[in-house]
XYZ file of C-alpha atoms in Angstrom:
752
model
C -140.498 237.837 154.911
C -138.919 234.468 153.732
C -141.752 233.839 151.186
C -141.177 237.360 149.673
C -137.429 236.726 149.355
C -137.961 233.391 147.704
C -140.307 235.098 145.132
C -137.672 237.906 144.421
C -135.080 235.134 143.881
C -137.050 233.287 141.408
C -137.961 236.467 139.544
C -134.209 237.607 139.385
C -132.903 234.128 138.192
C -134.927 234.236 135.073
C -133.001 235.501 131.844
C -133.141 235.593 127.929
C -130.622 233.757 125.835
C -128.837 236.049 123.537
C -126.393 235.623 120.718
C -122.841 234.565 121.454
C -119.703 236.548 120.985
C -116.221 234.924 121.236
C -112.547 236.219 122.196
C -109.448 234.216 121.336
C -105.913 234.648 121.381
C -102.375 233.717 122.418
C -100.217 234.453 125.270
C -96.439 234.353 124.806
C -93.141 235.233 126.643
C -92.058 238.819 125.377
C -88.329 237.567 125.517
C -88.359 234.152 124.058
C -91.426 234.025 121.998
C -92.394 230.766 123.770
C -96.053 230.087 124.620
C -97.089 230.734 128.316
C -99.014 227.796 129.851
C -101.788 228.290 132.535
C -101.879 232.175 132.035
C -104.984 233.702 133.684
C -107.101 235.662 131.244
C -109.786 237.701 133.040
C -112.336 240.554 132.357
C -112.826 242.251 135.837
C -116.158 243.908 134.893
C -117.538 240.907 133.461
C -116.143 238.553 136.037
C -115.408 236.005 133.492
C -111.941 234.476 132.523
C -110.129 231.395 131.318
C -106.722 230.014 131.228
C -104.261 229.334 128.411
C -103.400 225.578 127.166
C -99.916 224.241 126.906
C -99.538 226.217 123.415
C -100.518 229.439 124.925
C -103.942 229.616 123.438
C -107.178 230.597 125.026
C -110.895 231.006 124.182
C -113.832 232.778 125.880
C -117.433 232.586 124.569
C -120.760 234.332 125.583
C -119.083 237.859 125.992
C -121.059 241.121 125.442
C -120.131 243.527 122.917
C -118.348 246.608 123.909
C -114.935 248.016 125.355
C -113.697 245.964 128.456
C -110.478 245.933 130.499
C -108.353 242.826 130.119
C -106.102 241.490 132.814
C -103.604 238.652 131.877
C -101.441 237.393 134.808
C -99.213 234.306 135.321
C -96.536 233.398 137.805
C -93.120 234.851 137.210
C -94.428 237.355 134.868
C -95.530 240.968 135.150
C -99.280 241.375 135.115
C -100.539 242.903 131.935
C -103.571 245.103 131.382
C -105.274 246.487 128.317
C -108.710 247.393 126.901
C -110.359 245.014 124.215
C -113.298 245.878 121.868
C -115.310 242.657 121.806
C -115.630 240.699 119.593
C -111.931 240.300 118.980
C -110.173 237.015 117.667
C -106.518 236.069 117.627
C -105.106 238.717 119.819
C -101.485 237.994 120.603
C -100.375 238.980 124.054
C -96.847 239.230 125.248
C -95.863 238.943 128.969
C -92.597 240.245 130.306
C -90.834 238.006 132.869
C -90.792 239.473 136.365
C -89.751 238.167 139.942
C -92.663 240.380 141.323
C -95.581 238.406 142.605
C -98.383 238.722 140.166
C -101.187 241.218 140.973
C -104.838 240.417 141.679
C -107.961 242.191 140.867
C -109.353 244.021 143.838
C -113.079 243.211 144.130
C -114.059 245.308 147.314
C -113.597 248.656 145.495
C -116.030 249.816 142.943
C -114.118 249.663 139.654
C -112.458 246.235 140.125
C -108.769 247.318 139.219
C -105.371 245.914 140.090
C -103.789 246.949 143.269
C -101.350 249.177 141.172
C -104.206 250.864 139.564
C -106.494 251.355 142.626
C -106.612 254.816 144.094
C -107.586 253.485 147.443
C -104.687 251.096 148.957
C -106.261 247.851 149.826
C -104.651 244.695 151.433
C -105.311 241.297 149.708
C -104.293 237.881 150.884
C -105.184 234.443 149.628
C -106.689 232.106 152.299
C -104.635 229.419 151.333
C -101.507 231.318 151.855
C -102.780 232.447 155.467
C -103.600 228.901 156.203
C -100.183 227.687 155.250
C -98.735 229.832 158.041
C -100.563 227.902 160.711
C -103.794 229.723 161.042
C -106.395 228.008 163.479
C -109.419 229.765 161.994
C -110.402 232.765 159.994
C -110.026 235.424 162.509
C -106.558 233.993 163.406
C -105.425 234.133 159.887
C -106.160 237.827 159.065
C -103.822 238.897 161.825
C -101.151 238.207 159.476
C -102.068 241.431 157.360
C -100.289 244.582 158.454
C -102.659 246.712 160.356
C -105.196 244.091 161.119
C -105.478 242.345 164.567
C -108.050 240.192 166.394
C -109.984 240.725 169.570
C -110.110 237.306 171.021
C -111.757 235.241 173.753
C -109.705 232.187 173.517
C -108.933 230.551 170.170
C -112.635 230.006 169.201
C -113.813 233.552 169.382
C -112.100 236.373 167.344
C -113.234 239.838 165.853
C -111.195 241.807 163.346
C -109.473 245.048 164.564
C -108.541 247.336 161.811
C -106.204 250.190 162.998
C -107.609 250.214 166.434
C -111.272 249.706 165.487
C -113.400 246.768 165.873
C -117.175 245.290 166.361
C -119.564 247.597 164.761
C -116.836 249.904 163.363
C -115.504 247.152 161.265
C -117.950 245.890 158.437
C -117.639 242.383 157.095
C -118.807 241.482 153.796
C -119.281 237.676 152.630
C -120.988 236.585 149.325
C -121.208 240.330 148.302
C -123.521 241.250 151.097
C -122.799 242.618 154.529
C -122.683 240.191 157.443
C -125.137 240.674 160.126
C -124.698 238.325 163.175
C -125.140 240.676 166.361
C -121.589 241.863 165.908
C -121.836 244.380 168.465
C -120.649 241.920 171.150
C -117.076 241.470 171.921
C -117.591 237.575 172.411
C -119.458 237.374 169.182
C -117.169 235.896 166.569
C -117.394 236.047 162.940
C -119.328 232.781 162.262
C -117.740 231.994 159.052
C -115.519 229.081 158.145
C -112.308 229.900 156.335
C -112.972 226.797 154.130
C -114.568 227.906 151.044
C -113.090 231.570 150.934
C -110.883 232.293 148.302
C -109.362 235.496 149.748
C -109.699 238.217 151.922
C -109.420 241.990 151.076
C -109.083 244.826 153.824
C -109.865 248.487 153.320
C -108.149 250.367 156.090
C -110.178 253.481 156.769
C -113.735 254.807 156.340
C -115.651 253.052 153.479
C -119.221 254.655 154.276
C -119.113 256.150 150.645
C -119.485 252.358 149.299
C -120.993 250.452 152.441
C -122.847 252.815 154.523
C -123.044 252.758 158.363
C -120.715 250.573 160.322
C -117.914 250.889 157.814
C -116.140 253.798 159.816
C -113.064 252.008 160.573
C -112.939 249.686 157.375
C -114.115 246.734 155.708
C -113.192 242.861 155.741
C -114.339 241.683 152.317
C -114.452 237.902 152.023
C -114.312 236.612 148.447
C -115.802 233.025 148.102
C -113.941 230.437 146.167
C -114.419 230.491 142.427
C -116.360 227.902 140.263
C -114.237 225.539 138.078
C -113.218 226.819 134.664
C -115.553 226.306 131.675
C -116.142 222.571 130.699
C -114.138 221.236 133.604
C -114.761 219.505 136.975
C -112.800 219.544 139.994
C -112.715 217.981 143.421
C -110.522 218.179 146.651
C -110.459 216.819 150.125
C -108.544 218.466 152.856
C -107.643 217.596 156.325
C -105.795 219.566 159.153
C -104.476 218.522 162.601
C -103.447 221.042 165.339
C -101.414 219.621 168.108
C -102.059 222.238 170.879
C -105.889 221.813 170.843
C -105.762 218.197 169.738
C -107.865 219.815 167.081
C -108.869 218.491 163.602
C -110.787 219.901 160.626
C -112.107 218.135 157.538
C -113.206 219.522 154.222
C -114.551 218.230 151.021
C -115.533 220.102 147.790
C -116.721 219.320 144.345
C -117.502 221.839 141.546
C -118.295 221.490 137.805
C -118.955 224.051 135.043
C -120.333 223.696 131.542
C -120.235 226.599 129.072
C -123.005 228.440 130.780
C -123.947 226.654 134.017
C -121.815 226.208 137.051
C -122.080 224.517 140.406
C -120.076 223.979 143.705
C -120.539 222.535 146.818
C -118.296 222.408 150.102
C -118.811 220.780 153.512
C -116.402 221.332 156.535
C -116.272 220.096 160.002
C -114.011 221.355 162.758
C -113.437 220.338 166.423
C -110.950 221.739 169.089
C -110.263 220.927 172.722
C -109.364 223.646 175.473
C -106.226 225.459 174.242
C -103.086 224.991 176.162
C -100.873 227.931 177.455
C -97.113 227.942 177.445
C -97.385 227.102 181.176
C -98.993 223.628 180.251
C -102.392 224.436 181.611
C -105.482 224.059 179.479
C -107.973 227.099 179.687
C -111.202 225.540 180.478
C -114.143 225.780 178.077
C -112.301 227.428 175.248
C -113.162 224.368 173.329
C -115.283 224.693 170.082
C -116.647 222.882 167.172
C -117.974 224.094 163.836
C -120.186 222.685 161.045
C -120.180 224.487 157.798
C -121.759 223.993 154.310
C -121.350 226.457 151.292
C -122.869 225.746 147.719
C -123.332 227.845 144.726
C -125.228 227.877 141.296
C -123.896 230.199 138.554
C -125.008 231.056 135.025
C -123.576 233.295 132.565
C -124.124 234.278 128.919
C -123.231 237.325 126.982
C -125.952 239.468 128.409
C -126.708 238.212 131.879
C -124.844 236.671 134.827
C -126.198 235.245 138.008
C -124.448 233.850 140.947
C -126.845 232.174 143.901
C -124.668 231.166 147.005
C -125.975 229.645 150.299
C -123.710 229.346 153.430
C -124.803 227.447 156.625
C -122.731 227.625 159.725
C -123.245 226.059 163.167
C -120.975 226.896 165.873
C -120.772 225.542 169.443
C -118.404 227.704 171.268
C -117.655 227.387 175.097
C -117.422 230.731 177.201
C -114.306 230.445 179.284
C -114.339 231.730 183.010
C -111.239 230.479 184.721
C -108.592 227.690 184.480
C -110.290 224.622 186.346
C -111.152 221.387 184.601
C -108.061 219.917 182.662
C -109.388 217.743 179.674
C -109.008 217.390 175.895
C -112.725 216.836 175.545
C -114.435 218.639 172.725
C -117.952 219.060 173.837
C -118.415 222.560 175.329
C -119.292 222.890 178.941
C -121.647 225.476 180.545
C -121.822 228.408 179.762
C -121.534 228.128 175.935
C -122.902 229.536 172.692
C -124.627 227.924 170.002
C -125.060 229.939 166.821
C -126.676 229.012 163.548
C -126.035 231.307 160.762
C -127.760 231.008 157.213
C -126.486 233.423 154.445
C -128.302 233.413 151.098
C -127.286 235.620 148.303
C -128.094 236.307 144.514
C -125.830 238.469 142.394
C -127.456 239.576 139.159
C -125.547 241.202 136.484
C -127.071 242.731 133.241
C -124.593 243.605 130.629
C -125.370 246.227 127.933
C -122.848 247.605 125.334
C -120.299 249.542 127.508
C -122.517 249.630 130.532
C -124.063 247.245 133.101
C -126.291 246.899 136.016
C -125.544 244.887 139.251
C -128.273 244.000 141.520
C -127.403 241.990 144.653
C -129.997 240.793 147.052
C -129.451 238.716 150.373
C -131.092 237.207 153.240
C -129.713 236.017 156.530
C -131.056 234.385 159.441
C -128.955 234.455 162.555
C -130.020 232.183 165.587
C -127.948 232.933 168.576
C -128.458 230.906 171.787
C -126.456 230.964 175.118
C -126.751 228.438 177.584
C -125.649 229.238 181.322
C -124.652 227.288 184.285
C -127.666 227.202 186.488
C -125.538 226.881 189.835
C -123.114 229.528 191.148
C -120.928 227.351 193.411
C -117.157 227.566 193.006
C -115.451 224.782 191.060
C -112.313 223.125 192.163
C -109.401 222.520 189.877
C -109.608 218.636 190.469
C -113.408 218.315 189.840
C -114.473 216.082 186.857
C -116.272 217.143 183.563
C -119.502 215.712 185.003
C -119.276 217.860 187.975
C -118.712 220.937 185.879
C -121.671 220.203 183.870
C -121.243 219.140 180.271
C -123.866 220.898 178.432
C -127.110 219.282 177.602
C -129.756 220.566 175.138
C -132.396 222.289 176.984
C -133.996 225.761 177.193
C -131.364 228.647 176.366
C -131.034 231.564 178.812
C -130.546 233.755 175.869
C -132.152 233.198 172.208
C -132.136 236.208 169.667
C -133.184 235.737 166.068
C -131.966 238.307 163.581
C -133.408 238.362 160.051
C -131.802 240.653 157.707
C -132.740 241.437 154.094
C -130.096 243.308 151.993
C -130.313 244.930 148.399
C -127.810 246.712 146.530
C -128.227 248.196 143.076
C -125.609 249.688 141.052
C -125.558 251.059 137.492
C -122.270 251.397 135.787
C -122.595 254.061 133.398
C -121.180 254.080 129.886
C -117.583 255.436 130.003
C -117.378 259.147 128.943
C -113.769 259.935 127.919
C -111.724 259.004 130.940
C -114.494 258.970 133.230
C -115.912 255.969 134.743
C -119.109 256.443 136.907
C -121.300 254.326 139.112
C -124.446 255.342 140.746
C -126.545 253.142 143.139
C -128.784 252.543 146.053
C -128.420 250.221 148.929
C -130.633 249.233 151.872
C -131.311 246.738 154.553
C -134.407 245.642 156.494
C -133.862 243.838 159.779
C -135.864 242.402 162.750
C -134.408 241.120 165.981
C -136.729 238.918 168.338
C -136.178 237.446 171.786
C -137.193 234.128 172.896
C -135.142 233.354 175.930
C -135.695 234.509 179.601
C -132.890 236.990 179.362
C -133.122 240.062 177.056
C -129.650 241.602 176.096
C -131.283 243.917 173.478
C -134.964 244.363 172.807
C -137.314 243.119 169.963
C -136.572 245.714 167.195
C -136.812 246.759 163.479
C -134.055 248.516 161.568
C -134.461 250.130 158.169
C -131.449 251.351 156.226
C -131.602 253.190 152.859
C -128.600 254.926 151.154
C -127.930 256.552 147.751
C -124.538 257.126 146.263
C -122.538 258.162 143.151
C -118.617 257.738 142.562
C -116.597 258.372 139.717
C -112.962 257.662 138.558
C -110.759 259.723 136.074
C -107.746 258.196 134.633
C -104.957 259.892 133.180
C -101.306 258.481 132.267
C -99.716 258.835 135.629
C -102.758 260.420 137.673
C -105.828 258.672 138.706
C -108.674 260.522 140.574
C -111.585 259.217 142.320
C -114.475 260.737 144.374
C -118.030 260.495 145.366
C -120.913 261.485 147.711
C -123.516 259.541 149.578
C -126.688 260.004 151.852
C -127.732 257.589 154.440
C -130.808 257.230 156.695
C -131.203 254.657 159.355
C -134.548 254.317 161.194
C -134.450 252.113 164.325
C -137.467 251.263 166.400
C -137.454 249.024 169.598
C -140.102 247.544 171.949
C -140.002 248.495 175.592
C -138.780 245.730 178.035
C -138.325 244.894 181.534
C -134.470 244.397 182.723
C -133.141 241.830 185.005
C -133.409 244.093 188.070
C -137.007 245.232 187.282
C -136.304 248.556 185.382
C -138.639 249.240 182.559
C -136.573 250.219 179.396
C -138.959 252.442 177.147
C -139.408 251.802 173.731
C -136.900 253.610 171.146
C -137.906 255.327 167.872
C -134.756 257.011 166.413
C -133.720 258.066 162.978
C -130.208 258.660 162.039
C -129.007 260.530 158.934
C -125.491 261.329 157.397
C -123.955 262.698 154.229
C -120.486 261.536 153.626
C -117.801 261.893 150.866
C -114.505 260.615 149.679
C -111.880 261.991 147.261
C -108.535 260.367 146.427
C -105.628 260.677 144.074
C -102.753 258.241 142.941
C -99.601 259.372 140.982
C -97.623 256.694 139.200
C -94.157 257.105 137.893
C -92.167 254.595 135.601
C -94.158 251.655 136.977
C -92.126 251.869 140.115
C -93.294 254.666 142.487
C -96.897 254.978 143.403
C -98.139 257.660 145.838
C -101.723 257.674 146.935
C -103.571 260.348 149.021
C -107.204 259.782 150.158
C -109.617 261.943 152.245
C -112.798 260.506 153.286
C -115.649 260.786 155.884
C -117.503 258.054 157.596
C -120.351 257.499 160.121
C -121.758 254.982 162.380
C -125.320 254.962 164.028
C -125.238 253.715 167.695
C -126.215 250.048 167.875
C -129.111 248.831 169.830
C -126.729 247.435 172.676
C -125.321 250.948 173.177
C -128.694 252.521 173.219
C -130.824 250.095 175.306
C -128.646 247.749 177.360
C -129.709 247.356 180.986
C -128.595 244.051 182.279
C -125.934 241.489 183.045
C -123.812 240.879 180.021
C -122.482 237.347 181.059
C -119.966 236.786 178.131
C -118.207 240.112 179.137
C -118.553 239.774 182.935
C -120.081 243.026 183.503
C -123.438 244.912 183.929
C -123.919 247.336 180.973
C -126.051 250.381 180.960
C -127.026 252.132 177.553
C -127.725 255.531 176.659
C -130.811 256.229 174.375
C -129.491 259.680 173.594
C -126.312 258.716 171.888
C -125.728 260.425 168.445
C -123.982 259.222 165.245
C -120.233 258.796 165.179
C -118.733 260.919 162.489
C -115.164 260.659 161.310
C -112.712 262.044 158.824
C -109.572 260.250 157.812
C -106.553 261.213 155.865
C -104.586 258.424 154.401
C -101.353 258.874 152.786
C -99.645 255.461 151.272
C -96.294 255.570 149.165
C -94.992 252.552 147.456
C -91.954 251.674 145.528
C -91.177 248.318 143.637
C -88.934 247.097 141.046
C -88.148 243.531 139.923
C -86.453 242.661 143.159
C -87.412 245.133 145.862
C -90.768 246.415 147.250
C -91.223 248.931 150.176
C -94.271 250.763 151.403
C -95.245 253.388 153.997
C -98.779 253.874 155.061
C -99.722 256.738 157.382
C -103.101 257.944 158.574
C -105.055 260.331 160.998
C -108.698 259.394 162.051
C -110.658 262.146 163.771
C -113.711 260.748 165.259
C -116.630 263.143 166.575
C -118.833 261.775 169.127
C -116.832 258.546 169.668
C -118.877 256.066 171.692
C -117.170 254.081 174.510
C -117.857 252.193 177.769
C -116.672 253.128 180.996
C -116.930 251.650 184.549
C -119.017 253.589 186.943
C -117.519 252.227 190.148
C -120.806 250.549 190.989
C -121.583 246.800 191.491
C -124.853 245.085 190.643
C -125.072 241.338 191.643
C -121.238 240.988 191.856
C -120.863 242.586 188.296
C -119.168 245.913 187.695
C -121.364 248.403 186.117
C -120.331 249.996 182.828
C -122.253 252.819 181.053
C -121.813 254.089 177.319
C -120.692 257.621 176.759
C -119.628 259.790 173.877
C -116.609 262.246 173.372
C -114.365 263.184 170.416
C -111.411 260.965 169.642
C -108.405 260.756 167.544
C -106.408 257.922 166.113
C -103.250 257.956 164.190
C -100.349 255.783 163.054
C -99.675 253.438 160.149
C -97.527 250.693 158.629
C -94.092 250.544 157.131
C -92.224 247.532 155.379
C -90.388 246.202 152.627
C -90.022 242.866 150.737
C -86.652 241.746 149.075
C -86.252 238.894 146.636
C -82.603 239.611 145.217
C -81.559 238.756 141.764
C -80.652 235.978 140.837
C -82.028 234.388 143.985
C -85.564 235.292 143.095
C -86.645 232.159 145.252
C -85.576 233.964 148.301
C -87.830 236.405 150.161
C -87.101 238.700 153.009
C -89.977 240.628 154.445
C -90.461 242.980 157.394
C -93.285 245.115 158.496
C -94.034 247.454 161.488
C -97.340 248.612 162.462
C -98.576 251.244 165.033
C -101.617 253.046 166.215
C -102.446 255.342 169.089
C -106.024 256.246 170.077
C -106.982 258.974 172.584
C -110.145 260.972 173.591
C -110.039 264.852 173.717
C -109.511 264.655 177.569
C -106.305 262.873 176.778
C -107.347 259.585 178.070
C -106.382 256.635 175.873
C -108.868 254.549 174.097
C -109.184 250.926 175.208
C -108.589 247.847 173.170
C -105.856 249.365 170.906
C -103.352 247.069 169.758
C -99.751 247.222 170.764
C -97.131 248.214 168.285
C -95.444 245.171 166.649
C -92.710 244.264 163.968
C -92.836 241.106 161.845
C -89.860 239.591 160.116
C -90.243 236.739 157.821
C -87.799 234.733 155.727
C -89.373 232.793 152.806
C -88.124 230.253 150.400
C -90.157 229.324 147.296
C -89.119 226.979 144.551
C -91.981 226.470 141.823
C -90.097 223.908 139.517
C -90.001 220.103 139.985
C -91.154 217.012 138.240
C -92.697 215.185 141.154
C -92.376 217.818 143.942
C -93.318 221.275 142.863
C -94.458 224.458 144.631
C -91.906 223.945 147.416
C -91.844 226.672 150.055
C -90.443 227.191 153.704
C -90.693 230.181 156.129
C -89.438 231.354 159.366
C -91.250 234.297 160.886
C -90.675 236.381 164.213
C -93.327 238.572 165.293
C -92.332 240.989 168.064
C -94.987 242.805 170.295
C -93.777 245.936 172.173
C -94.914 246.837 175.672
C -98.468 248.316 175.884
C -98.274 251.182 178.411
C -100.744 253.746 177.020
C -103.855 251.963 177.967
C -107.576 252.797 178.722
C -108.929 253.794 182.038
C -110.053 250.279 182.924
C -107.290 248.455 181.248
C -103.897 247.132 182.503
C -100.567 247.492 181.002
C -99.194 244.590 179.003
C -95.649 243.371 178.764
C -94.113 242.819 175.153
C -93.198 239.369 173.626
C -91.668 237.668 170.572
C -93.271 234.609 168.765
C -91.488 232.286 166.576
C -93.259 230.538 163.725
C -92.003 228.288 160.901
C -93.382 225.870 158.332
C -92.675 224.033 154.967
C -94.572 222.237 152.304
C -94.878 221.130 148.669
C -97.147 219.876 146.172
C -96.795 216.227 145.191
C -98.096 215.364 141.519
C -99.051 211.830 140.698
C -100.836 211.634 137.264
C -103.836 213.546 137.676
C -103.915 213.787 141.212
C -102.208 216.713 143.175
C -101.379 216.412 146.939
C -100.434 219.593 148.769
C -98.752 218.826 151.964
C -97.640 221.333 154.708
C -96.460 221.375 158.179
C -96.250 224.637 160.305
C -95.849 225.707 163.872
C -96.672 228.885 165.801
C -95.177 230.123 169.223
C -92.571 227.255 168.794
C -90.555 228.380 171.837
C -93.941 227.937 173.971
C -93.735 231.468 175.181
C -96.129 232.431 178.082
C -97.543 235.620 177.005
C -100.804 237.802 177.109
C -102.009 239.712 174.184
C -103.402 242.921 174.917
C -106.453 242.435 172.836
C -107.324 239.108 174.748
C -110.436 239.337 176.654
C -109.153 236.749 179.051
C -106.436 239.115 180.018
C -108.118 240.653 183.156
C -108.032 237.124 184.614
C -104.394 236.613 183.890
C -104.809 233.853 181.548
C -102.045 233.438 178.907
C -102.580 232.955 175.295
C -102.031 229.842 173.311
C -98.770 228.061 173.575
C -96.770 226.063 171.006
C -99.076 224.728 168.127
C -98.025 222.403 165.402
C -100.352 221.969 162.280
C -100.157 219.450 159.706
C -102.193 219.813 156.483
C -102.995 217.773 153.428
C -105.072 218.686 150.369
C -105.917 215.863 147.673
C -107.049 217.441 144.355
C -108.457 215.737 141.457
């Protein structure tokens, strides 16, 4: 399989050199006529851009002929869009001053539009902005997005929860391909470092039309950091320190670009001790460390673009069981996970006049090992690290190799009138093999195939988008013997589904936007749900699968209203998500080897809720920002039982100050944030209620410019009042273990 992939990659990289086209122009302030320096000039379809020089001039080479959308953006100006017939020279663009934060192009939706132009509402956040607010890792950072939470096991393991759905119901995309790393497990984290990720986009709702199975609840789309601009070189070194976990993180990056070839490389390392609760107790074996390497090679001329990316991530993560040894060591104890994740992707784009072909292929190898404590004796609180068994490399109790080959072929048809249309096929070939003594899921083979078409129709105030898709998943597994001697028969199942989506956007005077989207989605049951029969030590339960499970099928109605002027923004998002044959796990009341037995069942379910918020930056105090948001979701089965693992309602209020100007110190900022979480009383059958709490966070930072060296400095703190609390989505909640207490983070980024 690996040799075949390498052959495909070599064939796909080859290209032919074509004639060059050039696009030049100037960007000026619409009121003063002064040139605008460092404005971003970007063609979303071509994924190519430049920046203006001090005189406001720009130049792009190696562009294909045809009509393409152009996006021009700059801080303190309203984002400008237009269509340009290439080649074109000496275009003059005038930007209107605005206090509204500049818009970014949304990559996770098919037509690469600005948020205000998108029919589907998509949340987008820069990772650098999330990290400034004290995020320990990627799964922690995304919880700052309204409607997104994290299902956690300590601070080292977190899974995204979008409007109450998680695990296999939320699809994660990285490097343009779907991430496959045994994501069905509650204690299986993302396995991706936030370093080297440029931004994150969140689709809240069924996205099966675009992504197939497992996107029933939404998509977390991770955009890698961009290459350096043409004919430039950039390097940076970053370090972070976290007081609570005595943790540290280092990252170094270098990238350089010529006119056609581009290269970047980044290496990162992070290590954290056991976290400390608000009661000054360290939660034993929540320590973790992570090594991460990201690299990329890009090529682009006027007819072809290639982006070859590789990411290696090794994580060693302790599996906590109780509060015992009090230590600041960073080497995990038994039991712990050791996960190696390799992601190799190649994005090929072929440009024709007014049309293009996008062909992505990806290969992933996920090596998951779990090492367990051999003895079952009780540990005393005063025992030493040695008595608790610091891990030694040996034979893992569980080892699974998951290999995945993805492909995604899309043809962007020539525009016909106001219609833009994309047709494509997607697929996946996947194998899982076991090498340890324990078998959590059997050896198996999964083959996915999907075909789809989507179109967008644009009018002056209205936009419409719709599409259809057919998917087939074939899943075969080998027979195996469970821990208690039961023989689990081989499985050969095929799952099919037809899904569609339709949406409309209404835009009035650039101030009011209304979006209505109707979409269906599906999820084929995963191997764990179909074949489990054994103790799941990470979850502290004995799981029994159901080989007769059917597809989950859902239909969601999503209404989004947004108002924005120069100094005020407000939004209301409401949704209703009906899920047929929702798969859930329930306790049976039995015990096997001191583990409670849980079995998988199906019943229709319904989730509903939404988000509401505003952002005020009053004139003339444009540097002052007041933000507030409220999020709520309720999930119930048809029998009126509440669904488990649904986040509690919460309100987040933020006060921000941003001052961009300054000779030596620029981009100064400070913030204070209070997140108030309500009591959680409507719980699932095997859940306990959770008390509400409020967490105070604050931070400040600035950019220090010394000749050609730029230093970004920041200090932030979370849970500053050292509150003792338990999140409803903490997997340590049944043991009464509190979440992380006060944590201060200091960061420094040196850029050359």
